[in-house]
Structure formats: structure tokens, C-alpha cells
CSV table of N, CA, C and O in Angstrom, one decimal:
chain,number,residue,atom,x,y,z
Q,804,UNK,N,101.0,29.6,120.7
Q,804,UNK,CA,101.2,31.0,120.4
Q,804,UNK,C,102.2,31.1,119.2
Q,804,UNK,O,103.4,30.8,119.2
Q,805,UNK,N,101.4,31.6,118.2
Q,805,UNK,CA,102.7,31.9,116.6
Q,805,UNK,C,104.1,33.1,117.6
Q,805,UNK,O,104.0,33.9,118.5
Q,806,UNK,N,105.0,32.7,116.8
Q,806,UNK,CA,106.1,33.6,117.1
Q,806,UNK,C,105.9,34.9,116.2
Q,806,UNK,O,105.3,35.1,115.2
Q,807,UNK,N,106.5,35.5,117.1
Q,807,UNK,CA,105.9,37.1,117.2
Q,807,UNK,C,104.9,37.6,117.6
Q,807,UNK,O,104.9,38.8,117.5
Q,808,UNK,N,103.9,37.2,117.9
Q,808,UNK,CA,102.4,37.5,118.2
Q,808,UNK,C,102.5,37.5,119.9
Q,808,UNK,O,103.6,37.1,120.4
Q,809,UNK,N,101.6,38.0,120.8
Q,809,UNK,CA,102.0,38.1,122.1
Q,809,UNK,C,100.4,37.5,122.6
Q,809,UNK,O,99.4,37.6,121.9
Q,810,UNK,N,100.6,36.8,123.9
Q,810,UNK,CA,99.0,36.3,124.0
Q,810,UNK,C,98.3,37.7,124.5
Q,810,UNK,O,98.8,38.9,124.5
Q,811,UNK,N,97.2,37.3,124.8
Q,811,UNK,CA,95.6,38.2,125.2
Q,811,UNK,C,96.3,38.6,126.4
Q,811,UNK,O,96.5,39.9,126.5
Q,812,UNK,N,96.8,37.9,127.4
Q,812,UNK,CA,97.5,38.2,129.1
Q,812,UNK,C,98.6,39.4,128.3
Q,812,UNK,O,98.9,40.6,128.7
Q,813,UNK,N,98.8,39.1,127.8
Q,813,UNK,CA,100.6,39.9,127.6
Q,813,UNK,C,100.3,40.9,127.0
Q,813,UNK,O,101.1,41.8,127.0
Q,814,UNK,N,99.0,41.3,126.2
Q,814,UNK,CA,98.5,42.5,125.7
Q,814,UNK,C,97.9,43.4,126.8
Q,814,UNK,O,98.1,44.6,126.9
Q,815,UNK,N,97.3,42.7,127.5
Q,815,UNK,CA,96.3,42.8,128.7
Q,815,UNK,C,96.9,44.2,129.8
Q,815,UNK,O,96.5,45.2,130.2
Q,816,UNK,N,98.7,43.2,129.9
Q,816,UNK,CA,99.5,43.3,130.7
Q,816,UNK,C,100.2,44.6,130.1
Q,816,UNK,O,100.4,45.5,130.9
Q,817,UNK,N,100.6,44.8,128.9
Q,817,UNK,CA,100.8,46.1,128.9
Q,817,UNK,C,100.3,47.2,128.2
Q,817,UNK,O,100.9,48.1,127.7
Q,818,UNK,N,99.0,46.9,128.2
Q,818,UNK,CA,98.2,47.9,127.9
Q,818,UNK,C,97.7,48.7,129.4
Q,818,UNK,O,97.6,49.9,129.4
Q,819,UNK,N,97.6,48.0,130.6
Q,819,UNK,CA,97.6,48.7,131.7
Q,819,UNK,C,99.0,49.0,132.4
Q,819,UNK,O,99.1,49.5,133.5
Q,820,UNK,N,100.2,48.6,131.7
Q,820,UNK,CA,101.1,49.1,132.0
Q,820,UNK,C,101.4,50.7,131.2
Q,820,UNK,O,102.0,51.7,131.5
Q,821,UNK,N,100.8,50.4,130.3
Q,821,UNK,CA,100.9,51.9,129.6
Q,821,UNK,C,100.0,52.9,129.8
Q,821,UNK,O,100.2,54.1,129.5
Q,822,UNK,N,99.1,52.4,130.3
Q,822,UNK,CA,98.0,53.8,130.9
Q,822,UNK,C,98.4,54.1,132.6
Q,822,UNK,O,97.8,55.0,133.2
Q,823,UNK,N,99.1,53.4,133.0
Q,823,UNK,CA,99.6,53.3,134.6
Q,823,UNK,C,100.9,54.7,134.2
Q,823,UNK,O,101.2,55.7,134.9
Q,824,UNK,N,101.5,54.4,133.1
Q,824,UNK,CA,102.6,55.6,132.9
Q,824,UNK,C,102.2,56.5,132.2
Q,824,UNK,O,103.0,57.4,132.1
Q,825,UNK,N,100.7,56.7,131.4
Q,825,UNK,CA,100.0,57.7,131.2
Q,825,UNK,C,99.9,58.8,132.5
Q,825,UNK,O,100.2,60.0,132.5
Q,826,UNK,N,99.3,57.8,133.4
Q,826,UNK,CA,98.4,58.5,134.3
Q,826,UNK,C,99.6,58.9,135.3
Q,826,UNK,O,99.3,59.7,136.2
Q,827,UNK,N,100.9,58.4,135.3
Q,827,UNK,CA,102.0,58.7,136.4
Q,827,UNK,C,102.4,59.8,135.6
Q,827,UNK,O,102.9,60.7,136.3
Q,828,UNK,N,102.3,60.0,134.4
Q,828,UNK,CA,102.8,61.4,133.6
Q,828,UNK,C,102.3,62.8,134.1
Q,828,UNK,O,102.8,63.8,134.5
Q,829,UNK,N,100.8,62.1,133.7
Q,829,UNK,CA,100.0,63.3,134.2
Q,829,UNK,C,100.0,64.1,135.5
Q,829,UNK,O,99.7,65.3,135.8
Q,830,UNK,N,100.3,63.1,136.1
Q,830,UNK,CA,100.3,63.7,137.9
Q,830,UNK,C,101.7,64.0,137.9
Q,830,UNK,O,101.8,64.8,138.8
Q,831,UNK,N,102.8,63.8,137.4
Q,831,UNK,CA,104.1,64.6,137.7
Q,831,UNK,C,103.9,66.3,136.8
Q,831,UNK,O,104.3,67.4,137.0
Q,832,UNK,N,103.2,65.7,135.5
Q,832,UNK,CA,103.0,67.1,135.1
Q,832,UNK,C,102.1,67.9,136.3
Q,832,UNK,O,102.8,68.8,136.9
Q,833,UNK,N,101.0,68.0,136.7
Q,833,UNK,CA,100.5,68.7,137.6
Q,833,UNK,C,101.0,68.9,138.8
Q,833,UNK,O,100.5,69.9,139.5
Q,834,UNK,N,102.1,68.0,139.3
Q,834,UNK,CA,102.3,68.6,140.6
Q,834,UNK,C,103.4,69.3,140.3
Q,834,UNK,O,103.6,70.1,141.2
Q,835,UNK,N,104.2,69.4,139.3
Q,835,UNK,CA,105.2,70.7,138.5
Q,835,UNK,C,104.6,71.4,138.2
Q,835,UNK,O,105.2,72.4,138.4
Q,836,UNK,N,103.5,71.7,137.7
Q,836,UNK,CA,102.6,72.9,137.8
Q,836,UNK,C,102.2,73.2,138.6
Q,836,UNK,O,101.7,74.4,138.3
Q,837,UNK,N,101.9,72.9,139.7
Q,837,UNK,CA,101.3,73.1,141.3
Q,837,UNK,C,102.7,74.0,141.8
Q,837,UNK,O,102.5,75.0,142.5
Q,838,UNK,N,103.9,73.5,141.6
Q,838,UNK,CA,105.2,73.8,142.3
Q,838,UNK,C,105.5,75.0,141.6
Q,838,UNK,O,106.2,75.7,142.2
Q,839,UNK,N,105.0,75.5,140.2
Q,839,UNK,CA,105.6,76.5,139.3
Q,839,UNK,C,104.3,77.2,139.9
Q,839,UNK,O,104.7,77.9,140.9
Q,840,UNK,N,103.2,77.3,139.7
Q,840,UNK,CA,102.0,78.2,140.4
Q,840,UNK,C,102.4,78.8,141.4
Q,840,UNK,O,102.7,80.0,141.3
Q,841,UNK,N,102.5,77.9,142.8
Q,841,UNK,CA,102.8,78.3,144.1
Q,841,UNK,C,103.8,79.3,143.6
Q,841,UNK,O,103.5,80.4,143.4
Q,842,UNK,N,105.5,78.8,143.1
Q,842,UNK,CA,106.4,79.1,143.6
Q,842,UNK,C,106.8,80.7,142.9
Q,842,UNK,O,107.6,81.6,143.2
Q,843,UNK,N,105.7,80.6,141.6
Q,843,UNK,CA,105.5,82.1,140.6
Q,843,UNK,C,104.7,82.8,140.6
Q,843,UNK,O,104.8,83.8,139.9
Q,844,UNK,N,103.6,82.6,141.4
Q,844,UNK,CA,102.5,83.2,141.9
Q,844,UNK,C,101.9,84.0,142.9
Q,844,UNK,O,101.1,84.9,142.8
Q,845,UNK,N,102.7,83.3,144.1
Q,845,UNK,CA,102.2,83.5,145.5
Q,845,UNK,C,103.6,84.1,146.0
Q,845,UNK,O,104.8,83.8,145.9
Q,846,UNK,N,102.7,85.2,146.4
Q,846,UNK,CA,104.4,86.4,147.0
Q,846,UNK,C,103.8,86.6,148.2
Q,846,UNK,O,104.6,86.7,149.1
Q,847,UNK,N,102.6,86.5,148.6
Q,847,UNK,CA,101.9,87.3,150.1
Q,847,UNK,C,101.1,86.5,150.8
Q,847,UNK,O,100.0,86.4,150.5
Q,848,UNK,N,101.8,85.9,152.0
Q,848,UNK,CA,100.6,85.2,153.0
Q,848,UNK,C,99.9,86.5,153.9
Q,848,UNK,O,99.2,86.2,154.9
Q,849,UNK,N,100.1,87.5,153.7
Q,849,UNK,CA,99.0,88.8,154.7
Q,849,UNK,C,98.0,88.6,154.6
Q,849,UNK,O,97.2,88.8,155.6
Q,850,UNK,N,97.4,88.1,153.4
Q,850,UNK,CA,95.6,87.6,152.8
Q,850,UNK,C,95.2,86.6,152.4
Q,850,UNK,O,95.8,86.1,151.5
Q,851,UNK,N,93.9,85.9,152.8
Q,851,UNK,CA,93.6,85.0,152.0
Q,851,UNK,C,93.1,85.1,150.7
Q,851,UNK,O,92.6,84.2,150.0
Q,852,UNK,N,93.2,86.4,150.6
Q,852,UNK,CA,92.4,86.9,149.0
Q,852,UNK,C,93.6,86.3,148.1
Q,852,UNK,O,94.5,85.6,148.5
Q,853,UNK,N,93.4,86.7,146.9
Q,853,UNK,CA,94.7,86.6,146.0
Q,853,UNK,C,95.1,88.6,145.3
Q,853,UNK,O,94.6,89.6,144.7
Q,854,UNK,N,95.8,88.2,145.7
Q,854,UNK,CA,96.6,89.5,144.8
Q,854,UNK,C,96.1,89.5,143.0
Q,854,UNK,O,95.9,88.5,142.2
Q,855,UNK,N,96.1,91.0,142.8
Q,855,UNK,CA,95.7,90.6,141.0
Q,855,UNK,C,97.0,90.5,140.6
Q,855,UNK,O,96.9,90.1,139.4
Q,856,UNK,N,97.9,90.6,140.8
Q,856,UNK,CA,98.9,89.6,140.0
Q,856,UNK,C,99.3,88.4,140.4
Q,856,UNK,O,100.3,87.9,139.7
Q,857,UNK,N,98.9,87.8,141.3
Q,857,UNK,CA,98.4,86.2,141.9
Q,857,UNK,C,97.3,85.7,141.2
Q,857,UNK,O,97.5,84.7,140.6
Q,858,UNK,N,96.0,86.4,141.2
Q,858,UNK,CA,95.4,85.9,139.7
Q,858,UNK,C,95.7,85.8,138.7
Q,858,UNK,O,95.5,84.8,138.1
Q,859,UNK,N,96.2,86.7,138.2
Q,859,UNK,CA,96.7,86.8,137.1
Q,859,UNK,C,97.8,85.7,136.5
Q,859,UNK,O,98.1,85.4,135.4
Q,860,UNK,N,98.2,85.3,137.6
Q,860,UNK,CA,100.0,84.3,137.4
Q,860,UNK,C,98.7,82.8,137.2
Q,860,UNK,O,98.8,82.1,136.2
Q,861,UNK,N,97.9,82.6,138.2
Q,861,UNK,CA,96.9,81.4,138.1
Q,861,UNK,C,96.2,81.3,136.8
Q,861,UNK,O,96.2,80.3,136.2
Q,862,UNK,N,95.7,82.3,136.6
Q,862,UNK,CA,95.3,81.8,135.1
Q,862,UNK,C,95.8,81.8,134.0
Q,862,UNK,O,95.0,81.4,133.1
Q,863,UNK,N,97.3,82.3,133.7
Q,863,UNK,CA,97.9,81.6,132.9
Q,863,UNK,C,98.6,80.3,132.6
Q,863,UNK,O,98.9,79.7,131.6
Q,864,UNK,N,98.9,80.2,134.1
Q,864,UNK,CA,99.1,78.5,134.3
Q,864,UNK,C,98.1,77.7,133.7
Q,864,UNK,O,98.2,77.0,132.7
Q,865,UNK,N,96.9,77.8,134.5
Q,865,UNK,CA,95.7,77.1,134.5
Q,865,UNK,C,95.7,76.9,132.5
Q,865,UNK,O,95.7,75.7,132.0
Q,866,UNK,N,95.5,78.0,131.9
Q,866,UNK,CA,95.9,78.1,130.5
Q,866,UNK,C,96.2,77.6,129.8
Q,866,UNK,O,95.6,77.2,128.8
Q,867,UNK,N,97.7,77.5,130.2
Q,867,UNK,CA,98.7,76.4,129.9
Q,867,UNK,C,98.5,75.2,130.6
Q,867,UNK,O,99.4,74.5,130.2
Q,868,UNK,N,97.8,74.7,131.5
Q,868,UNK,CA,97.5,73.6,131.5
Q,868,UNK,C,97.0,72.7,131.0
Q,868,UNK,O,97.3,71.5,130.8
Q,869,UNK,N,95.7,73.9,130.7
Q,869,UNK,CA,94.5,72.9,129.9
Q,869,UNK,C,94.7,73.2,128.4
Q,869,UNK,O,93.8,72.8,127.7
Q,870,UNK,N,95.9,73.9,127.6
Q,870,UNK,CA,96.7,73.5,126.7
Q,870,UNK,C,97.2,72.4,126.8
Q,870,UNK,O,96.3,71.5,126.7
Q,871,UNK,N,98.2,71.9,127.0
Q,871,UNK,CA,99.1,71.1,127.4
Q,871,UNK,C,98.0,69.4,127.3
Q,871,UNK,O,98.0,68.3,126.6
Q,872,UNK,N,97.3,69.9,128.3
Q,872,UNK,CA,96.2,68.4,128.4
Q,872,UNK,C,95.4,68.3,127.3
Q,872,UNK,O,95.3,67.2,126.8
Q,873,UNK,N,95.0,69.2,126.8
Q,873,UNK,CA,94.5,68.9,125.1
Q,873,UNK,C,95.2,68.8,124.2
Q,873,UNK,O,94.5,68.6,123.2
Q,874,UNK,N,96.7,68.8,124.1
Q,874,UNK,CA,97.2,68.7,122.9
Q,874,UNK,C,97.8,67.3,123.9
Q,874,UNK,O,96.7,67.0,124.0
Q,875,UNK,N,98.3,66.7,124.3
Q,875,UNK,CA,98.6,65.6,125.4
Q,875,UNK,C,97.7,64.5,124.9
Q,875,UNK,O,98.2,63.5,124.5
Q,876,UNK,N,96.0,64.8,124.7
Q,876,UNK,CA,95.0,64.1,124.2
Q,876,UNK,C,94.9,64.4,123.0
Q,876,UNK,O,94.6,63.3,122.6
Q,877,UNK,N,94.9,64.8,122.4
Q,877,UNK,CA,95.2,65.1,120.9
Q,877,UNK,C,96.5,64.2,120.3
Q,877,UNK,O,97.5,64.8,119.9
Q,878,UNK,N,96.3,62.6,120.2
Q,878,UNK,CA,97.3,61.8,119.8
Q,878,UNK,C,97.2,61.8,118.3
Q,878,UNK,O,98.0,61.2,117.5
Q,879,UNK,N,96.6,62.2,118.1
Q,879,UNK,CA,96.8,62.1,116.0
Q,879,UNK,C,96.7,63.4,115.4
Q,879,UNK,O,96.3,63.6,114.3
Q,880,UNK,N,97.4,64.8,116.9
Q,880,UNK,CA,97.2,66.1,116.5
Q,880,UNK,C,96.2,66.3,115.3
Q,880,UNK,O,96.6,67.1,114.4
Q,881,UNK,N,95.8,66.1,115.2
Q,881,UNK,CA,94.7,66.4,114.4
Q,881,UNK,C,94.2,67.9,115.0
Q,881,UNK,O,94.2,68.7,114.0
Q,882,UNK,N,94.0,68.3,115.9
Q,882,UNK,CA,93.7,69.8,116.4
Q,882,UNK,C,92.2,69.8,116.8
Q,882,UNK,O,91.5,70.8,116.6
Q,883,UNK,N,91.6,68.6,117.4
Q,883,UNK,CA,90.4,68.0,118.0
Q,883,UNK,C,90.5,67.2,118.9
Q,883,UNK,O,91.7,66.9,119.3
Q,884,UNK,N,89.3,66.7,119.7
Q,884,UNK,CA,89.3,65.5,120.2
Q,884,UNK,C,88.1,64.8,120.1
Q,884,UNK,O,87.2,65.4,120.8
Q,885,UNK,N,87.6,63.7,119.4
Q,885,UNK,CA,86.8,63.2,119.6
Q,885,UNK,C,85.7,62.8,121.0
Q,885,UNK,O,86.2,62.4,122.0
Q,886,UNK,N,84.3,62.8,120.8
Q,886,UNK,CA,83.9,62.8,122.2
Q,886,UNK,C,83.9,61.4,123.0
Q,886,UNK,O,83.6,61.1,124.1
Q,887,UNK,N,84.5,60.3,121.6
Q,887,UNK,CA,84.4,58.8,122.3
Q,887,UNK,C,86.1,59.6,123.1
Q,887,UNK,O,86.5,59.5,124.3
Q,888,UNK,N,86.3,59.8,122.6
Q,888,UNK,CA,88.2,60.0,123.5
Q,888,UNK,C,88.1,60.5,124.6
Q,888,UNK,O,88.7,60.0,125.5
Q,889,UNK,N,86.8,62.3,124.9
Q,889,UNK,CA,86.9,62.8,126.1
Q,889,UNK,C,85.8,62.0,127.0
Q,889,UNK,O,85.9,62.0,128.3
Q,890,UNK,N,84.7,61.2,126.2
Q,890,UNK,CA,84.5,59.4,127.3
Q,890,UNK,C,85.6,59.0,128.1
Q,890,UNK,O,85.8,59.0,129.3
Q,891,UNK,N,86.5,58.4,127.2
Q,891,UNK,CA,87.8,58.0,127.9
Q,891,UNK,C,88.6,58.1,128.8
Q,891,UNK,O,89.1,57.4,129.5
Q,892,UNK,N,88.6,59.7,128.4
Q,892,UNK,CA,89.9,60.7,129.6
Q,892,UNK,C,88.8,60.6,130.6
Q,892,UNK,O,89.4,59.9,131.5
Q,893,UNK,N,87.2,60.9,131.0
Q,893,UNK,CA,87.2,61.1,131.9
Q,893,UNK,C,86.3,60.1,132.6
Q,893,UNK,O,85.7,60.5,133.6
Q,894,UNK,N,86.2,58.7,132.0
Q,894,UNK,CA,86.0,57.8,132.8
Q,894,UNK,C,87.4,57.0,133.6
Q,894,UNK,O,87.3,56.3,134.6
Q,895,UNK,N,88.6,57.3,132.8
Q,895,UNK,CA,90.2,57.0,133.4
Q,895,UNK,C,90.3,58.2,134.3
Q,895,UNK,O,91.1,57.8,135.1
Q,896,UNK,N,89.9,59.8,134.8
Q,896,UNK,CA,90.6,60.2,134.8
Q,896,UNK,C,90.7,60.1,136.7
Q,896,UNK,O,91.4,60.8,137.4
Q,897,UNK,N,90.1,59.3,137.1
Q,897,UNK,CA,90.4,59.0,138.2
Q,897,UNK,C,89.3,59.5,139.3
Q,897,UNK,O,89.0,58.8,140.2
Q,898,UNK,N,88.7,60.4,139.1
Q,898,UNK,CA,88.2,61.9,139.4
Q,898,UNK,C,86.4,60.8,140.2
Q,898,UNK,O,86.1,60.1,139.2
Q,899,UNK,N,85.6,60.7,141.1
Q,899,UNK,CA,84.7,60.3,141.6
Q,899,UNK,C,83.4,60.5,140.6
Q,899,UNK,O,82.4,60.8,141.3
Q,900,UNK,N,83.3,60.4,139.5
Q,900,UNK,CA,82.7,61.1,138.5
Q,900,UNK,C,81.5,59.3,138.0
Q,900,UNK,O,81.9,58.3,137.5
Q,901,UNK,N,80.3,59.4,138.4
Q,901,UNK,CA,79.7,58.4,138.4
Q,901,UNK,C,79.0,58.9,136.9
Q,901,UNK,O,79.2,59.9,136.1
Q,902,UNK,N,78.1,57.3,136.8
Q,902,UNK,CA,78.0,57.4,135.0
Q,902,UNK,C,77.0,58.7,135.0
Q,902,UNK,O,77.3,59.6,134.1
Q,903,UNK,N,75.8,59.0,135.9
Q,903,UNK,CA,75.2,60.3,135.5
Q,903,UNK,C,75.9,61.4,135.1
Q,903,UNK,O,75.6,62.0,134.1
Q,904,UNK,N,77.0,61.8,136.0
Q,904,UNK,CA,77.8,63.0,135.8
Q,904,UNK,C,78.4,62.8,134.4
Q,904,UNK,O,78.3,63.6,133.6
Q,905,UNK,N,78.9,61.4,134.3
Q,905,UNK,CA,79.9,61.4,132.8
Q,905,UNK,C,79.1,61.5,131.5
Q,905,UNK,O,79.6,61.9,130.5
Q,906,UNK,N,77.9,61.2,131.5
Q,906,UNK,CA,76.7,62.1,130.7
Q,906,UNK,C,76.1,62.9,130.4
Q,906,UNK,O,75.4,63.2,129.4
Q,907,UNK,N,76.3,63.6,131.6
Q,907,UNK,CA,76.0,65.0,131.4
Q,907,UNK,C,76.9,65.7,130.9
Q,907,UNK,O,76.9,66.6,130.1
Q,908,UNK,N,77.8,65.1,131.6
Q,908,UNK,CA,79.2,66.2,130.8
Q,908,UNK,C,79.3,66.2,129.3
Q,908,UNK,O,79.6,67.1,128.5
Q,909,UNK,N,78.8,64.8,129.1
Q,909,UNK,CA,79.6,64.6,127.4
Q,909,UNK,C,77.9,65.2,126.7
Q,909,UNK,O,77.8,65.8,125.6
Q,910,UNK,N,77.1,65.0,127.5
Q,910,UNK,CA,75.7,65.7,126.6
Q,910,UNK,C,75.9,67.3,126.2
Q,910,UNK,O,75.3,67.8,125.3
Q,911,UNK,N,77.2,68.2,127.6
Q,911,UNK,CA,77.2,69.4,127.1
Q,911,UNK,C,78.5,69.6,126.5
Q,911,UNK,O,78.9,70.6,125.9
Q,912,UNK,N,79.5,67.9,126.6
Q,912,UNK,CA,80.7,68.5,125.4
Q,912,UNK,C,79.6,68.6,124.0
Q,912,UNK,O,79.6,69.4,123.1
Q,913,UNK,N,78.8,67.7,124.0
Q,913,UNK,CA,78.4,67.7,122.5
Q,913,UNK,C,78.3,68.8,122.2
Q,913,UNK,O,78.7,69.0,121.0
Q,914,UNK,N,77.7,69.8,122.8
Q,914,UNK,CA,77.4,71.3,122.5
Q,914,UNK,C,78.0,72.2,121.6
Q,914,UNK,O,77.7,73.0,120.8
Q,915,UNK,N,79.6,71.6,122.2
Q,915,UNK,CA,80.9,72.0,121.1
Q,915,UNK,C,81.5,71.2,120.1
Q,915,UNK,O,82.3,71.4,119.2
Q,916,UNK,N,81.0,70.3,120.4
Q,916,UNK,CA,81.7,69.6,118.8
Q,916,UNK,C,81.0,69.7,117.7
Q,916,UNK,O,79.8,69.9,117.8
Q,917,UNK,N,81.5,69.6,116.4
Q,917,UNK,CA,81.4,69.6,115.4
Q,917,UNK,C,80.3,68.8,114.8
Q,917,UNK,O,79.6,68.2,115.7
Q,918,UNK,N,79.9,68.6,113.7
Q,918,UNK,CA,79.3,67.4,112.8
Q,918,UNK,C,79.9,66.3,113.4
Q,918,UNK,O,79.6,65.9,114.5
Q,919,UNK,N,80.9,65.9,112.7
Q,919,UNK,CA,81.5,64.7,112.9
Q,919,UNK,C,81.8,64.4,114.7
Q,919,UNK,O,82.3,63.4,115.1
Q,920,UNK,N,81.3,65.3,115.3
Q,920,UNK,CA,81.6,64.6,116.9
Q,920,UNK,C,83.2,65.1,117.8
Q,920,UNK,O,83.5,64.5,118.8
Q,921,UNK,N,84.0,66.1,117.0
Q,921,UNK,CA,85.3,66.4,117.2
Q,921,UNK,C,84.6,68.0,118.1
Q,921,UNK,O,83.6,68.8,118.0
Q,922,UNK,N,85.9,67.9,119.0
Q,922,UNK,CA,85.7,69.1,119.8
Q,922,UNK,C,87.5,70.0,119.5
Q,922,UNK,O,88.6,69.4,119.6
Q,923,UNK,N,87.3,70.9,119.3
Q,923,UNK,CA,88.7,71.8,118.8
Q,923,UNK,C,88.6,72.2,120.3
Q,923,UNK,O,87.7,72.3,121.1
Q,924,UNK,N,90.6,72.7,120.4
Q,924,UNK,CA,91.1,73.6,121.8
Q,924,UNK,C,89.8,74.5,121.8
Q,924,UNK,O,88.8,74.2,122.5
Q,925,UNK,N,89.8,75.8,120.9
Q,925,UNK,CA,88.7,76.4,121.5
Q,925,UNK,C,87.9,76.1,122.3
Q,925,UNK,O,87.9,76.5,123.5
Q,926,UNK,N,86.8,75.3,121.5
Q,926,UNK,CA,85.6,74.6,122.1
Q,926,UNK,C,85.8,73.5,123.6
Q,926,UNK,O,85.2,73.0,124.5
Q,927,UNK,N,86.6,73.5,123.3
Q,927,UNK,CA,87.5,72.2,124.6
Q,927,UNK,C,87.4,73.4,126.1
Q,927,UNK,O,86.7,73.4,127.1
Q,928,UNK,N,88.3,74.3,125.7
Q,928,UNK,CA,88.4,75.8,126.6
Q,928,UNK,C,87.2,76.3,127.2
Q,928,UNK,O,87.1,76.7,128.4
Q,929,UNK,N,86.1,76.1,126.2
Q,929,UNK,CA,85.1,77.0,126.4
Q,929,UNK,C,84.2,75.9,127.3
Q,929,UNK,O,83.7,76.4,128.3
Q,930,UNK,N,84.1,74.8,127.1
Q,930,UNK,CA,83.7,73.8,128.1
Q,930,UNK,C,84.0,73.5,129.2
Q,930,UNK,O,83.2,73.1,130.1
Q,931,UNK,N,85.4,73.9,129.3
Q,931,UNK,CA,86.4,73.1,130.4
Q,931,UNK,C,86.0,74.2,131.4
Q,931,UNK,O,85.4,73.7,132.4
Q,932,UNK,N,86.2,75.5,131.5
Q,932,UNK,CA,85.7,76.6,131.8
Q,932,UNK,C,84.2,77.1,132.0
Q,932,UNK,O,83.7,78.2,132.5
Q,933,UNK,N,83.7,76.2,131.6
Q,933,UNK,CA,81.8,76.5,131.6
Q,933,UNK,C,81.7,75.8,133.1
Q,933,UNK,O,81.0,76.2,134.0
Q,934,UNK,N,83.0,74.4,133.2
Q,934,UNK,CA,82.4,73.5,134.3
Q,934,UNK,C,83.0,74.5,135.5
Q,934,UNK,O,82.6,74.4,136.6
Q,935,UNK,N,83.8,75.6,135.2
Q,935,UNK,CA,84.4,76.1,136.8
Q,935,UNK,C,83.2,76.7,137.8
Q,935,UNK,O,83.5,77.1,138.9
């Protein structure tokens, strides 16, 4: 092994160390959002409905969520995401999602991306929300 150079194991090794603290990021981000929702949201157990200002508190979170996770994936801010990248997020994203589903999905991100294959917040929004 030349000095400075790291072998194939030791790249191996922290390249799944660094998506291991990707993915521990992302889940402390969401259950702080889970904790800020509940705890800014929810004033009334009398119903299982939601109050309109219980919706209302939900979908701005939700908002700022799926901000947050697109600019999160957006590592060369560029103000896009490529669809080999939203491949990525959601074959990592943990989620029971078999290869049919991950094809379909990406056959209707394509819908929103651009020429070049880039999907903007907007279009990201307008997707993410087509799946609810």
C-alpha cells in the first residue's frame, strides 16, 4: 500500500460508516420532527379527527420536512436532484420498497425532471405529494 493512499477494505469501511451517520442523521431529524408536530400540533385528545389548526400545524411541518430532505440531498446545492441520486435515496432509504416499486417511482419522478434528468424542489413537491 503507497503511503497516503488507504486500501479497497478501509474505503469500503468508511464509506458505510458514513452512510450509517447519514441515515442516524436522518432519523434524529425525524423523530425531532415527530416531537415538534405532536408537541405544536396536537392540543385535543376528545377526537380522533384532527382539529383545522392540527392540520394546519401538520402540514407545515410536513413542508418543512420535505424541504429540509431536499435540500439535505441536494449536496452540490445546485437547486435539483438528479434521478440517478433519487435511485439512491430510495433504494438506501430503508423503506420495503422492492425493484418494481423503485421503477415506478422513478418512471413518474421522470415526469418532473428536466432534459438533463434534474428534478427542482418544486417538481420534487409535486411528486412527493402525488405519492400521498
Amino acid at each position: 500500500m503507497q503511503r497516503g493512499r488507504m486500501s479497497k477494505d478501509d474505503e469500503a469501511s468508511i464509506s458505510q460508516m458514513m452512510e450509517r451517520m447519514q441515515m442516524e442523521d436522518i432519523i434524529t431529524h425525524y423523530n425531532r420532527l415527530a416531537d415538534t408536530c405532536f408537541t405544536q400540533c396536537v392540543g385535543d385528545f376528545k377526537s380522533n379527527a384532527l382539529l383545522q389548526n392540527e392540520e394546519v400545524c401538520g402540514d407545515r411541518n410536513k413542508t418543512e420536512q420535505l424541504q429540509e430532505a431536499f435540500f439535505y440531498f441536494d449536496e452540490e446545492r445546485t437547486g435539483s436532484i438528479h434521478l440517478d441520486k433519487l435511485r439512491e435515496i430510495v433504494q438506501r432509504s430503508g423503506e420495503a420498497m422492492g425493484y418494481q416499486d423503485v421503477e415506478e417511482f422513478l418512471a413518474e419522478a421522470s415526469n418532473f425532471a428536466d432534459g438533463a434528468g434534474n428534478v427542482d424542489y418544486n417538481s420534487f413537491a409535486q411528486l412527493m405529494y402525488s405519492e400521498d
